[in-house]
Amino acid sequence: MNINKTLLTLAITLPMTFNALAGQAEIDTIEQAAGTLNISALETIAQEVSGYDKALAYYRLGLSENLSGQTEPAIVAIDQAIELLEQLNSNSVDDVEIKALLAQVYGYKIALEPLKGMYYGPKSNEVLAQANALDPNNPRVQLVTGISKFSTPAIFGGDSKEAYQAFDKAITAFSTDSNSNYHWGFAEAYTWRGLTYSKAGEQEKAKQDWQLALNVNPEYNWAKILLEQNQ
């Protein structure tokens, strides 16, 4: 199983036309485009939105381009997301959502360019620690914490048990997050927690979590793929 090649592959049909959306509608549209690796739609969305939403669109664009084998454009998109988020973070030093996304984007920068890990790793850890200090119950803070703990080698601080705890905490927090206007990542949290079960050899619990991800989002393709691969 190649986790990197299936990460965040959501099978949701993207509405091909949209106007100037606000709040959660923008987040939903970005996530829908990312679900089908719809690069052209994400490029369009990134030009139509601003602020946090623009940074999220560039992050999802970078993911989609990389998963489609377009590494260089992915690096450009991630760099754009980093630049935007760093500016936003400088202007809103107590915004936990900006810090959580920035930590995740720094982490993905390392995935794209591992030799830059010595630079971006500490930056990701620092801003994620700040996010945890601001709101340790934020679901995306815990989701990103879990991804970091799961993906980082043990020698550099990775820990599957701590990853499980973070994903479990994220799932609990997502139950009251639907009106946050930043609501993304719920199905991901179940899917990642399932991966911690799978890594521990508990395949039935893993499959239960992947099914729970589909209960949250019946079209979530990553969970579908994992279930199919582990029948």
mmCIF file with all atom_site columns, C-alpha atoms in Angstrom:
data_model
loop_
_atom_site.group_PDB
_atom_site.id
_atom_site.type_symbol
_atom_site.label_atom_id
_atom_site.label_alt_id
_atom_site.label_comp_id
_atom_site.label_asym_id
_atom_site.label_entity_id
_atom_site.label_seq_id
_atom_site.pdbx_PDB_ins_code
_atom_site.Cartn_x
_atom_site.Cartn_y
_atom_site.Cartn_z
_atom_site.occupancy
_atom_site.B_iso_or_equiv
_atom_site.pdbx_formal_charge
_atom_site.auth_seq_id
_atom_site.auth_comp_id
_atom_site.auth_asym_id
_atom_site.auth_atom_id
_atom_site.pdbx_PDB_model_num
ATOM 1   C CA . MET A 1 1   ? 0.000   0.000  0.000   1.00 0.00 ? 1   MET A CA 1
ATOM 2   C CA . ASN A 1 2   ? 1.382   3.399  -0.971  1.00 0.00 ? 2   ASN A CA 1
ATOM 3   C CA . ILE A 1 3   ? -0.152  5.856  1.466   1.00 0.00 ? 3   ILE A CA 1
ATOM 4   C CA . ASN A 1 4   ? 1.320   8.882  -0.290  1.00 0.00 ? 4   ASN A CA 1
ATOM 5   C CA . LYS A 1 5   ? -0.325  7.940  -3.584  1.00 0.00 ? 5   LYS A CA 1
ATOM 6   C CA . THR A 1 6   ? -3.790  7.615  -2.050  1.00 0.00 ? 6   THR A CA 1
ATOM 7   C CA . LEU A 1 7   ? -3.627  10.420 0.495   1.00 0.00 ? 7   LEU A CA 1
ATOM 8   C CA . LEU A 1 8   ? -6.680  12.647 0.472   1.00 0.00 ? 8   LEU A CA 1
ATOM 9   C CA . THR A 1 9   ? -8.188  11.111 -2.695  1.00 0.00 ? 9   THR A CA 1
ATOM 10  C CA . LEU A 1 10  ? -11.867 11.879 -2.170  1.00 0.00 ? 10  LEU A CA 1
ATOM 11  C CA . ALA A 1 11  ? -14.357 10.872 -4.851  1.00 0.00 ? 11  ALA A CA 1
ATOM 12  C CA . ILE A 1 12  ? -16.831 13.748 -4.796  1.00 0.00 ? 12  ILE A CA 1
ATOM 13  C CA . THR A 1 13  ? -18.393 15.233 -7.907  1.00 0.00 ? 13  THR A CA 1
ATOM 14  C CA . LEU A 1 14  ? -17.341 18.873 -8.257  1.00 0.00 ? 14  LEU A CA 1
ATOM 15  C CA . PRO A 1 15  ? -19.922 21.433 -9.281  1.00 0.00 ? 15  PRO A CA 1
ATOM 16  C CA . MET A 1 16  ? -18.283 22.929 -12.338 1.00 0.00 ? 16  MET A CA 1
ATOM 17  C CA . THR A 1 17  ? -19.667 26.421 -11.820 1.00 0.00 ? 17  THR A CA 1
ATOM 18  C CA . PHE A 1 18  ? -19.628 28.519 -8.687  1.00 0.00 ? 18  PHE A CA 1
ATOM 19  C CA . ASN A 1 19  ? -19.892 32.127 -7.728  1.00 0.00 ? 19  ASN A CA 1
ATOM 20  C CA . ALA A 1 20  ? -18.215 34.016 -4.913  1.00 0.00 ? 20  ALA A CA 1
ATOM 21  C CA . LEU A 1 21  ? -18.820 31.630 -2.050  1.00 0.00 ? 21  LEU A CA 1
ATOM 22  C CA . ALA A 1 22  ? -18.502 32.420 1.626   1.00 0.00 ? 22  ALA A CA 1
ATOM 23  C CA . GLY A 1 23  ? -17.467 30.480 4.707   1.00 0.00 ? 23  GLY A CA 1
ATOM 24  C CA . GLN A 1 24  ? -18.025 26.752 4.659   1.00 0.00 ? 24  GLN A CA 1
ATOM 25  C CA . ALA A 1 25  ? -19.192 26.736 1.050   1.00 0.00 ? 25  ALA A CA 1
ATOM 26  C CA . GLU A 1 26  ? -15.700 27.721 -0.095  1.00 0.00 ? 26  GLU A CA 1
ATOM 27  C CA . ILE A 1 27  ? -14.104 24.990 2.007   1.00 0.00 ? 27  ILE A CA 1
ATOM 28  C CA . ASP A 1 28  ? -16.561 22.428 0.642   1.00 0.00 ? 28  ASP A CA 1
ATOM 29  C CA . THR A 1 29  ? -15.845 23.425 -2.952  1.00 0.00 ? 29  THR A CA 1
ATOM 30  C CA . ILE A 1 30  ? -12.093 23.141 -2.432  1.00 0.00 ? 30  ILE A CA 1
ATOM 31  C CA . GLU A 1 31  ? -12.496 19.717 -0.845  1.00 0.00 ? 31  GLU A CA 1
ATOM 32  C CA . GLN A 1 32  ? -14.754 18.536 -3.655  1.00 0.00 ? 32  GLN A CA 1
ATOM 33  C CA . ALA A 1 33  ? -12.157 19.491 -6.256  1.00 0.00 ? 33  ALA A CA 1
ATOM 34  C CA . ALA A 1 34  ? -9.369  17.867 -4.280  1.00 0.00 ? 34  ALA A CA 1
ATOM 35  C CA . GLY A 1 35  ? -11.464 14.711 -4.046  1.00 0.00 ? 35  GLY A CA 1
ATOM 36  C CA . THR A 1 36  ? -11.237 14.054 -7.744  1.00 0.00 ? 36  THR A CA 1
ATOM 37  C CA . LEU A 1 37  ? -7.735  15.518 -8.159  1.00 0.00 ? 37  LEU A CA 1
ATOM 38  C CA . ASN A 1 38  ? -9.388  18.134 -10.353 1.00 0.00 ? 38  ASN A CA 1
ATOM 39  C CA . ILE A 1 39  ? -6.345  20.313 -10.943 1.00 0.00 ? 39  ILE A CA 1
ATOM 40  C CA . SER A 1 40  ? -7.977  22.753 -13.336 1.00 0.00 ? 40  SER A CA 1
ATOM 41  C CA . ALA A 1 41  ? -10.849 23.350 -10.930 1.00 0.00 ? 41  ALA A CA 1
ATOM 42  C CA . LEU A 1 42  ? -8.465  23.910 -8.029  1.00 0.00 ? 42  LEU A CA 1
ATOM 43  C CA . GLU A 1 43  ? -6.491  26.395 -10.120 1.00 0.00 ? 43  GLU A CA 1
ATOM 44  C CA . THR A 1 44  ? -9.706  28.271 -10.845 1.00 0.00 ? 44  THR A CA 1
ATOM 45  C CA . ILE A 1 45  ? -10.849 28.187 -7.236  1.00 0.00 ? 45  ILE A CA 1
ATOM 46  C CA . ALA A 1 46  ? -7.478  29.477 -6.032  1.00 0.00 ? 46  ALA A CA 1
ATOM 47  C CA . GLN A 1 47  ? -7.977  32.559 -8.210  1.00 0.00 ? 47  GLN A CA 1
ATOM 48  C CA . GLU A 1 48  ? -11.542 33.126 -6.989  1.00 0.00 ? 48  GLU A CA 1
ATOM 49  C CA . VAL A 1 49  ? -11.020 32.938 -3.229  1.00 0.00 ? 49  VAL A CA 1
ATOM 50  C CA . SER A 1 50  ? -8.773  34.767 -0.787  1.00 0.00 ? 50  SER A CA 1
ATOM 51  C CA . GLY A 1 51  ? -7.114  34.479 2.592   1.00 0.00 ? 51  GLY A CA 1
ATOM 52  C CA . TYR A 1 52  ? -7.193  31.123 4.358   1.00 0.00 ? 52  TYR A CA 1
ATOM 53  C CA . ASP A 1 53  ? -9.346  29.605 1.626   1.00 0.00 ? 53  ASP A CA 1
ATOM 54  C CA . LYS A 1 54  ? -6.813  30.554 -1.047  1.00 0.00 ? 54  LYS A CA 1
ATOM 55  C CA . ALA A 1 55  ? -4.028  28.953 0.980   1.00 0.00 ? 55  ALA A CA 1
ATOM 56  C CA . LEU A 1 56  ? -6.107  25.786 1.440   1.00 0.00 ? 56  LEU A CA 1
ATOM 57  C CA . ALA A 1 57  ? -6.819  25.722 -2.301  1.00 0.00 ? 57  ALA A CA 1
ATOM 58  C CA . TYR A 1 58  ? -3.101  25.950 -3.095  1.00 0.00 ? 58  TYR A CA 1
ATOM 59  C CA . TYR A 1 59  ? -2.346  23.211 -0.555  1.00 0.00 ? 59  TYR A CA 1
ATOM 60  C CA . ARG A 1 60  ? -4.931  20.905 -2.124  1.00 0.00 ? 60  ARG A CA 1
ATOM 61  C CA . LEU A 1 61  ? -3.664  21.876 -5.587  1.00 0.00 ? 61  LEU A CA 1
ATOM 62  C CA . GLY A 1 62  ? -0.142  20.870 -4.572  1.00 0.00 ? 62  GLY A CA 1
ATOM 63  C CA . LEU A 1 63  ? -1.398  17.558 -3.230  1.00 0.00 ? 63  LEU A CA 1
ATOM 64  C CA . SER A 1 64  ? -3.413  16.858 -6.362  1.00 0.00 ? 64  SER A CA 1
ATOM 65  C CA . GLU A 1 65  ? -0.557  17.753 -8.702  1.00 0.00 ? 65  GLU A CA 1
ATOM 66  C CA . ASN A 1 66  ? 1.888   15.568 -6.802  1.00 0.00 ? 66  ASN A CA 1
ATOM 67  C CA . LEU A 1 67  ? -0.511  12.623 -6.707  1.00 0.00 ? 67  LEU A CA 1
ATOM 68  C CA . SER A 1 68  ? -0.932  13.104 -10.483 1.00 0.00 ? 68  SER A CA 1
ATOM 69  C CA . GLY A 1 69  ? 2.827   12.860 -11.015 1.00 0.00 ? 69  GLY A CA 1
ATOM 70  C CA . GLN A 1 70  ? 3.423   16.594 -11.469 1.00 0.00 ? 70  GLN A CA 1
ATOM 71  C CA . THR A 1 71  ? 6.060   17.219 -8.820  1.00 0.00 ? 71  THR A CA 1
ATOM 72  C CA . GLU A 1 72  ? 7.422   20.576 -9.978  1.00 0.00 ? 72  GLU A CA 1
ATOM 73  C CA . PRO A 1 73  ? 4.011   22.293 -10.226 1.00 0.00 ? 73  PRO A CA 1
ATOM 74  C CA . ALA A 1 74  ? 3.185   20.771 -6.840  1.00 0.00 ? 74  ALA A CA 1
ATOM 75  C CA . ILE A 1 75  ? 6.224   22.448 -5.295  1.00 0.00 ? 75  ILE A CA 1
ATOM 76  C CA . VAL A 1 76  ? 5.159   25.783 -6.798  1.00 0.00 ? 76  VAL A CA 1
ATOM 77  C CA . ALA A 1 77  ? 1.643   25.439 -5.362  1.00 0.00 ? 77  ALA A CA 1
ATOM 78  C CA . ILE A 1 78  ? 2.906   24.448 -1.925  1.00 0.00 ? 78  ILE A CA 1
ATOM 79  C CA . ASP A 1 79  ? 5.321   27.377 -1.934  1.00 0.00 ? 79  ASP A CA 1
ATOM 80  C CA . GLN A 1 80  ? 2.389   29.668 -2.739  1.00 0.00 ? 80  GLN A CA 1
ATOM 81  C CA . ALA A 1 81  ? 0.434   28.182 0.161   1.00 0.00 ? 81  ALA A CA 1
ATOM 82  C CA . ILE A 1 82  ? 3.403   28.685 2.496   1.00 0.00 ? 82  ILE A CA 1
ATOM 83  C CA . GLU A 1 83  ? 3.849   32.309 1.433   1.00 0.00 ? 83  GLU A CA 1
ATOM 84  C CA . LEU A 1 84  ? 0.174   33.080 1.976   1.00 0.00 ? 84  LEU A CA 1
ATOM 85  C CA . LEU A 1 85  ? -0.042  31.297 5.308   1.00 0.00 ? 85  LEU A CA 1
ATOM 86  C CA . GLU A 1 86  ? 3.117   32.906 6.641   1.00 0.00 ? 86  GLU A CA 1
ATOM 87  C CA . GLN A 1 87  ? 1.670   36.327 5.807   1.00 0.00 ? 87  GLN A CA 1
ATOM 88  C CA . LEU A 1 88  ? -1.652  35.423 7.415   1.00 0.00 ? 88  LEU A CA 1
ATOM 89  C CA . ASN A 1 89  ? 0.114   34.039 10.462  1.00 0.00 ? 89  ASN A CA 1
ATOM 90  C CA . SER A 1 90  ? 2.109   37.247 10.855  1.00 0.00 ? 90  SER A CA 1
ATOM 91  C CA . ASN A 1 91  ? -1.082  39.307 10.741  1.00 0.00 ? 91  ASN A CA 1
ATOM 92  C CA . SER A 1 92  ? -3.162  36.994 12.964  1.00 0.00 ? 92  SER A CA 1
ATOM 93  C CA . VAL A 1 93  ? -0.781  35.505 15.488  1.00 0.00 ? 93  VAL A CA 1
ATOM 94  C CA . ASP A 1 94  ? -3.564  33.898 17.553  1.00 0.00 ? 94  ASP A CA 1
ATOM 95  C CA . ASP A 1 95  ? -5.445  32.205 14.702  1.00 0.00 ? 95  ASP A CA 1
ATOM 96  C CA . VAL A 1 96  ? -5.300  28.498 15.426  1.00 0.00 ? 96  VAL A CA 1
ATOM 97  C CA . GLU A 1 97  ? -6.690  27.470 12.024  1.00 0.00 ? 97  GLU A CA 1
ATOM 98  C CA . ILE A 1 98  ? -3.937  29.293 10.154  1.00 0.00 ? 98  ILE A CA 1
ATOM 99  C CA . LYS A 1 99  ? -1.267  27.715 12.345  1.00 0.00 ? 99  LYS A CA 1
ATOM 100 C CA . ALA A 1 100 ? -2.675  24.200 11.921  1.00 0.00 ? 100 ALA A CA 1
ATOM 101 C CA . LEU A 1 101 ? -2.766  24.469 8.137   1.00 0.00 ? 101 LEU A CA 1
ATOM 102 C CA . LEU A 1 102 ? 0.668   26.087 8.026   1.00 0.00 ? 102 LEU A CA 1
ATOM 103 C CA . ALA A 1 103 ? 2.129   23.208 10.056  1.00 0.00 ? 103 ALA A CA 1
ATOM 104 C CA . GLN A 1 104 ? 0.585   20.713 7.646   1.00 0.00 ? 104 GLN A CA 1
ATOM 105 C CA . VAL A 1 105 ? 1.844   22.579 4.578   1.00 0.00 ? 105 VAL A CA 1
ATOM 106 C CA . TYR A 1 106 ? 5.358   22.723 6.013   1.00 0.00 ? 106 TYR A CA 1
ATOM 107 C CA . GLY A 1 107 ? 5.123   18.972 6.527   1.00 0.00 ? 107 GLY A CA 1
ATOM 108 C CA . TYR A 1 108 ? 4.050   18.385 2.955   1.00 0.00 ? 108 TYR A CA 1
ATOM 109 C CA . LYS A 1 109 ? 6.894   20.580 1.740   1.00 0.00 ? 109 LYS A CA 1
ATOM 110 C CA . ILE A 1 110 ? 9.226   18.058 3.389   1.00 0.00 ? 110 ILE A CA 1
ATOM 111 C CA . ALA A 1 111 ? 7.438   15.198 1.627   1.00 0.00 ? 111 ALA A CA 1
ATOM 112 C CA . LEU A 1 112 ? 8.063   16.927 -1.714  1.00 0.00 ? 112 LEU A CA 1
ATOM 113 C CA . GLU A 1 113 ? 11.626  17.990 -0.954  1.00 0.00 ? 113 GLU A CA 1
ATOM 114 C CA . PRO A 1 114 ? 13.054  15.747 1.796   1.00 0.00 ? 114 PRO A CA 1
ATOM 115 C CA . LEU A 1 115 ? 16.433  17.500 1.778   1.00 0.00 ? 115 LEU A CA 1
ATOM 116 C CA . LYS A 1 116 ? 14.683  20.582 3.162   1.00 0.00 ? 116 LYS A CA 1
ATOM 117 C CA . GLY A 1 117 ? 13.430  18.662 6.176   1.00 0.00 ? 117 GLY A CA 1
ATOM 118 C CA . MET A 1 118 ? 16.106  20.116 8.450   1.00 0.00 ? 118 MET A CA 1
ATOM 119 C CA . TYR A 1 119 ? 14.681  23.572 7.728   1.00 0.00 ? 119 TYR A CA 1
ATOM 120 C CA . TYR A 1 120 ? 10.947  22.934 7.524   1.00 0.00 ? 120 TYR A CA 1
ATOM 121 C CA . GLY A 1 121 ? 10.717  20.225 10.178  1.00 0.00 ? 121 GLY A CA 1
ATOM 122 C CA . PRO A 1 122 ? 11.467  22.578 13.103  1.00 0.00 ? 122 PRO A CA 1
ATOM 123 C CA . LYS A 1 123 ? 9.213   25.248 11.581  1.00 0.00 ? 123 LYS A CA 1
ATOM 124 C CA . SER A 1 124 ? 6.341   22.766 11.354  1.00 0.00 ? 124 SER A CA 1
ATOM 125 C CA . ASN A 1 125 ? 6.904   21.567 14.912  1.00 0.00 ? 125 ASN A CA 1
ATOM 126 C CA . GLU A 1 126 ? 7.054   25.117 16.250  1.00 0.00 ? 126 GLU A CA 1
ATOM 127 C CA . VAL A 1 127 ? 3.868   26.367 14.640  1.00 0.00 ? 127 VAL A CA 1
ATOM 128 C CA . LEU A 1 128 ? 2.022   23.147 15.524  1.00 0.00 ? 128 LEU A CA 1
ATOM 129 C CA . ALA A 1 129 ? 3.087   23.538 19.148  1.00 0.00 ? 129 ALA A CA 1
ATOM 130 C CA . GLN A 1 130 ? 1.719   27.078 19.057  1.00 0.00 ? 130 GLN A CA 1
ATOM 131 C CA . ALA A 1 131 ? -1.567  25.785 17.631  1.00 0.00 ? 131 ALA A CA 1
ATOM 132 C CA . ASN A 1 132 ? -1.809  23.164 20.365  1.00 0.00 ? 132 ASN A CA 1
ATOM 133 C CA . ALA A 1 133 ? -1.164  25.844 22.994  1.00 0.00 ? 133 ALA A CA 1
ATOM 134 C CA . LEU A 1 134 ? -3.935  28.025 21.567  1.00 0.00 ? 134 LEU A CA 1
ATOM 135 C CA . ASP A 1 135 ? -6.569  25.298 21.245  1.00 0.00 ? 135 ASP A CA 1
ATOM 136 C CA . PRO A 1 136 ? -5.623  21.684 21.980  1.00 0.00 ? 136 PRO A CA 1
ATOM 137 C CA . ASN A 1 137 ? -9.205  20.609 21.266  1.00 0.00 ? 137 ASN A CA 1
ATOM 138 C CA . ASN A 1 138 ? -9.320  21.953 17.722  1.00 0.00 ? 138 ASN A CA 1
ATOM 139 C CA . PRO A 1 139 ? -9.972  18.980 15.412  1.00 0.00 ? 139 PRO A CA 1
ATOM 140 C CA . ARG A 1 140 ? -7.594  20.094 12.666  1.00 0.00 ? 140 ARG A CA 1
ATOM 141 C CA . VAL A 1 141 ? -4.837  20.755 15.185  1.00 0.00 ? 141 VAL A CA 1
ATOM 142 C CA . GLN A 1 142 ? -5.182  17.194 16.409  1.00 0.00 ? 142 GLN A CA 1
ATOM 143 C CA . LEU A 1 143 ? -5.503  15.806 12.871  1.00 0.00 ? 143 LEU A CA 1
ATOM 144 C CA . VAL A 1 144 ? -2.254  17.508 11.821  1.00 0.00 ? 144 VAL A CA 1
ATOM 145 C CA . THR A 1 145 ? -0.594  16.416 15.066  1.00 0.00 ? 145 THR A CA 1
ATOM 146 C CA . GLY A 1 146 ? -1.569  12.835 14.313  1.00 0.00 ? 146 GLY A CA 1
ATOM 147 C CA . ILE A 1 147 ? -0.368  12.998 10.715  1.00 0.00 ? 147 ILE A CA 1
ATOM 148 C CA . SER A 1 148 ? 2.953   14.389 11.917  1.00 0.00 ? 148 SER A CA 1
ATOM 149 C CA . LYS A 1 149 ? 3.388   11.713 14.575  1.00 0.00 ? 149 LYS A CA 1
ATOM 150 C CA . PHE A 1 150 ? 2.391   8.931  12.168  1.00 0.00 ? 150 PHE A CA 1
ATOM 151 C CA . SER A 1 151 ? 4.534   10.101 9.242   1.00 0.00 ? 151 SER A CA 1
ATOM 152 C CA . THR A 1 152 ? 7.688   11.108 11.111  1.00 0.00 ? 152 THR A CA 1
ATOM 153 C CA . PRO A 1 153 ? 10.342  8.418  11.689  1.00 0.00 ? 153 PRO A CA 1
ATOM 154 C CA . ALA A 1 154 ? 10.638  7.392  15.334  1.00 0.00 ? 154 ALA A CA 1
ATOM 155 C CA . ILE A 1 155 ? 14.206  8.681  15.506  1.00 0.00 ? 155 ILE A CA 1
ATOM 156 C CA . PHE A 1 156 ? 12.842  12.177 14.825  1.00 0.00 ? 156 PHE A CA 1
ATOM 157 C CA . GLY A 1 157 ? 9.935   11.973 17.242  1.00 0.00 ? 157 GLY A CA 1
ATOM 158 C CA . GLY A 1 158 ? 7.328   9.952  15.372  1.00 0.00 ? 158 GLY A CA 1
ATOM 159 C CA . ASP A 1 159 ? 5.096   7.694  17.458  1.00 0.00 ? 159 ASP A CA 1
ATOM 160 C CA . SER A 1 160 ? 2.165   5.600  16.248  1.00 0.00 ? 160 SER A CA 1
ATOM 161 C CA . LYS A 1 161 ? 0.528   5.478  19.679  1.00 0.00 ? 161 LYS A CA 1
ATOM 162 C CA . GLU A 1 162 ? 0.649   9.254  20.013  1.00 0.00 ? 162 GLU A CA 1
ATOM 163 C CA . ALA A 1 163 ? -0.694  9.496  16.473  1.00 0.00 ? 163 ALA A CA 1
ATOM 164 C CA . TYR A 1 164 ? -3.629  7.284  17.453  1.00 0.00 ? 164 TYR A CA 1
ATOM 165 C CA . GLN A 1 165 ? -4.356  9.454  20.481  1.00 0.00 ? 165 GLN A CA 1
ATOM 166 C CA . ALA A 1 166 ? -4.329  12.607 18.356  1.00 0.00 ? 166 ALA A CA 1
ATOM 167 C CA . PHE A 1 167 ? -6.638  11.122 15.712  1.00 0.00 ? 167 PHE A CA 1
ATOM 168 C CA . ASP A 1 168 ? -8.971  9.863  18.444  1.00 0.00 ? 168 ASP A CA 1
ATOM 169 C CA . LYS A 1 169 ? -9.064  13.333 19.976  1.00 0.00 ? 169 LYS A CA 1
ATOM 170 C CA . ALA A 1 170 ? -9.685  14.883 16.552  1.00 0.00 ? 170 ALA A CA 1
ATOM 171 C CA . ILE A 1 171 ? -12.627 12.582 15.895  1.00 0.00 ? 171 ILE A CA 1
ATOM 172 C CA . THR A 1 172 ? -14.225 13.593 19.193  1.00 0.00 ? 172 THR A CA 1
ATOM 173 C CA . ALA A 1 173 ? -13.663 17.281 18.424  1.00 0.00 ? 173 ALA A CA 1
ATOM 174 C CA . PHE A 1 174 ? -15.140 16.996 14.927  1.00 0.00 ? 174 PHE A CA 1
ATOM 175 C CA . SER A 1 175 ? -18.525 16.125 16.440  1.00 0.00 ? 175 SER A CA 1
ATOM 176 C CA . THR A 1 176 ? -19.006 19.792 17.391  1.00 0.00 ? 176 THR A CA 1
ATOM 177 C CA . ASP A 1 177 ? -17.117 21.374 14.490  1.00 0.00 ? 177 ASP A CA 1
ATOM 178 C CA . SER A 1 178 ? -19.707 21.472 11.714  1.00 0.00 ? 178 SER A CA 1
ATOM 179 C CA . ASN A 1 179 ? -20.498 25.178 12.184  1.00 0.00 ? 179 ASN A CA 1
ATOM 180 C CA . SER A 1 180 ? -16.892 26.350 12.445  1.00 0.00 ? 180 SER A CA 1
ATOM 181 C CA . ASN A 1 181 ? -16.644 27.526 8.800   1.00 0.00 ? 181 ASN A CA 1
ATOM 182 C CA . TYR A 1 182 ? -13.362 25.573 8.649   1.00 0.00 ? 182 TYR A CA 1
ATOM 183 C CA . HIS A 1 183 ? -14.946 22.124 8.634   1.00 0.00 ? 183 HIS A CA 1
ATOM 184 C CA . TRP A 1 184 ? -12.670 19.777 6.726   1.00 0.00 ? 184 TRP A CA 1
ATOM 185 C CA . GLY A 1 185 ? -10.805 16.605 7.683   1.00 0.00 ? 185 GLY A CA 1
ATOM 186 C CA . PHE A 1 186 ? -13.421 14.529 9.545   1.00 0.00 ? 186 PHE A CA 1
ATOM 187 C CA . ALA A 1 187 ? -13.313 11.532 7.204   1.00 0.00 ? 187 ALA A CA 1
ATOM 188 C CA . GLU A 1 188 ? -9.522  11.901 7.040   1.00 0.00 ? 188 GLU A CA 1
ATOM 189 C CA . ALA A 1 189 ? -9.269  11.561 10.813  1.00 0.00 ? 189 ALA A CA 1
ATOM 190 C CA . TYR A 1 190 ? -11.119 8.230  10.755  1.00 0.00 ? 190 TYR A CA 1
ATOM 191 C CA . THR A 1 191 ? -8.994  7.050  7.849   1.00 0.00 ? 191 THR A CA 1
ATOM 192 C CA . TRP A 1 192 ? -5.723  7.957  9.534   1.00 0.00 ? 192 TRP A CA 1
ATOM 193 C CA . ARG A 1 193 ? -6.818  6.348  12.801  1.00 0.00 ? 193 ARG A CA 1
ATOM 194 C CA . GLY A 1 194 ? -7.589  3.243  10.789  1.00 0.00 ? 194 GLY A CA 1
ATOM 195 C CA . LEU A 1 195 ? -4.026  3.304  9.504   1.00 0.00 ? 195 LEU A CA 1
ATOM 196 C CA . THR A 1 196 ? -2.719  3.304  13.072  1.00 0.00 ? 196 THR A CA 1
ATOM 197 C CA . TYR A 1 197 ? -4.825  0.214  13.748  1.00 0.00 ? 197 TYR A CA 1
ATOM 198 C CA . SER A 1 198 ? -3.555  -1.381 10.547  1.00 0.00 ? 198 SER A CA 1
ATOM 199 C CA . LYS A 1 199 ? 0.058   -0.658 11.478  1.00 0.00 ? 199 LYS A CA 1
ATOM 200 C CA . ALA A 1 200 ? -0.572  -2.346 14.835  1.00 0.00 ? 200 ALA A CA 1
ATOM 201 C CA . GLY A 1 201 ? -1.966  -5.432 13.074  1.00 0.00 ? 201 GLY A CA 1
ATOM 202 C CA . GLU A 1 202 ? -5.585  -4.765 14.080  1.00 0.00 ? 202 GLU A CA 1
ATOM 203 C CA . GLN A 1 203 ? -7.120  -5.049 10.632  1.00 0.00 ? 203 GLN A CA 1
ATOM 204 C CA . GLU A 1 204 ? -10.738 -5.428 11.708  1.00 0.00 ? 204 GLU A CA 1
ATOM 205 C CA . LYS A 1 205 ? -10.599 -2.219 13.737  1.00 0.00 ? 205 LYS A CA 1
ATOM 206 C CA . ALA A 1 206 ? -8.865  -0.533 10.810  1.00 0.00 ? 206 ALA A CA 1
ATOM 207 C CA . LYS A 1 207 ? -11.647 -1.574 8.445   1.00 0.00 ? 207 LYS A CA 1
ATOM 208 C CA . GLN A 1 208 ? -14.258 -0.376 10.918  1.00 0.00 ? 208 GLN A CA 1
ATOM 209 C CA . ASP A 1 209 ? -12.648 3.072  10.951  1.00 0.00 ? 209 ASP A CA 1
ATOM 210 C CA . TRP A 1 210 ? -12.438 3.189  7.165   1.00 0.00 ? 210 TRP A CA 1
ATOM 211 C CA . GLN A 1 211 ? -16.146 2.342  7.047   1.00 0.00 ? 211 GLN A CA 1
ATOM 212 C CA . LEU A 1 212 ? -16.822 5.113  9.581   1.00 0.00 ? 212 LEU A CA 1
ATOM 213 C CA . ALA A 1 213 ? -14.998 7.482  7.239   1.00 0.00 ? 213 ALA A CA 1
ATOM 214 C CA . LEU A 1 214 ? -17.439 6.463  4.511   1.00 0.00 ? 214 LEU A CA 1
ATOM 215 C CA . ASN A 1 215 ? -20.335 7.019  6.907   1.00 0.00 ? 215 ASN A CA 1
ATOM 216 C CA . VAL A 1 216 ? -19.125 10.613 7.239   1.00 0.00 ? 216 VAL A CA 1
ATOM 217 C CA . ASN A 1 217 ? -18.550 10.941 3.494   1.00 0.00 ? 217 ASN A CA 1
ATOM 218 C CA . PRO A 1 218 ? -19.912 8.077  1.359   1.00 0.00 ? 218 PRO A CA 1
ATOM 219 C CA . GLU A 1 219 ? -17.807 9.233  -1.607  1.00 0.00 ? 219 GLU A CA 1
ATOM 220 C CA . TYR A 1 220 ? -14.487 9.383  0.256   1.00 0.00 ? 220 TYR A CA 1
ATOM 221 C CA . ASN A 1 221 ? -12.281 7.510  -2.175  1.00 0.00 ? 221 ASN A CA 1
ATOM 222 C CA . TRP A 1 222 ? -9.225  7.011  0.037   1.00 0.00 ? 222 TRP A CA 1
ATOM 223 C CA . ALA A 1 223 ? -11.263 4.998  2.559   1.00 0.00 ? 223 ALA A CA 1
ATOM 224 C CA . LYS A 1 224 ? -12.820 3.022  -0.313  1.00 0.00 ? 224 LYS A CA 1
ATOM 225 C CA . ILE A 1 225 ? -9.389  2.155  -1.677  1.00 0.00 ? 225 ILE A CA 1
ATOM 226 C CA . LEU A 1 226 ? -8.091  1.046  1.710   1.00 0.00 ? 226 LEU A CA 1
ATOM 227 C CA . LEU A 1 227 ? -11.129 -1.174 2.274   1.00 0.00 ? 227 LEU A CA 1
ATOM 228 C CA . GLU A 1 228 ? -10.743 -2.732 -1.162  1.00 0.00 ? 228 GLU A CA 1
ATOM 229 C CA . GLN A 1 229 ? -7.044  -3.350 -0.578  1.00 0.00 ? 229 GLN A CA 1
ATOM 230 C CA . ASN A 1 230 ? -7.689  -5.047 2.743   1.00 0.00 ? 230 ASN A CA 1
ATOM 231 C CA . GLN A 1 231 ? -10.560 -7.375 1.957   1.00 0.00 ? 231 GLN A CA 1
#
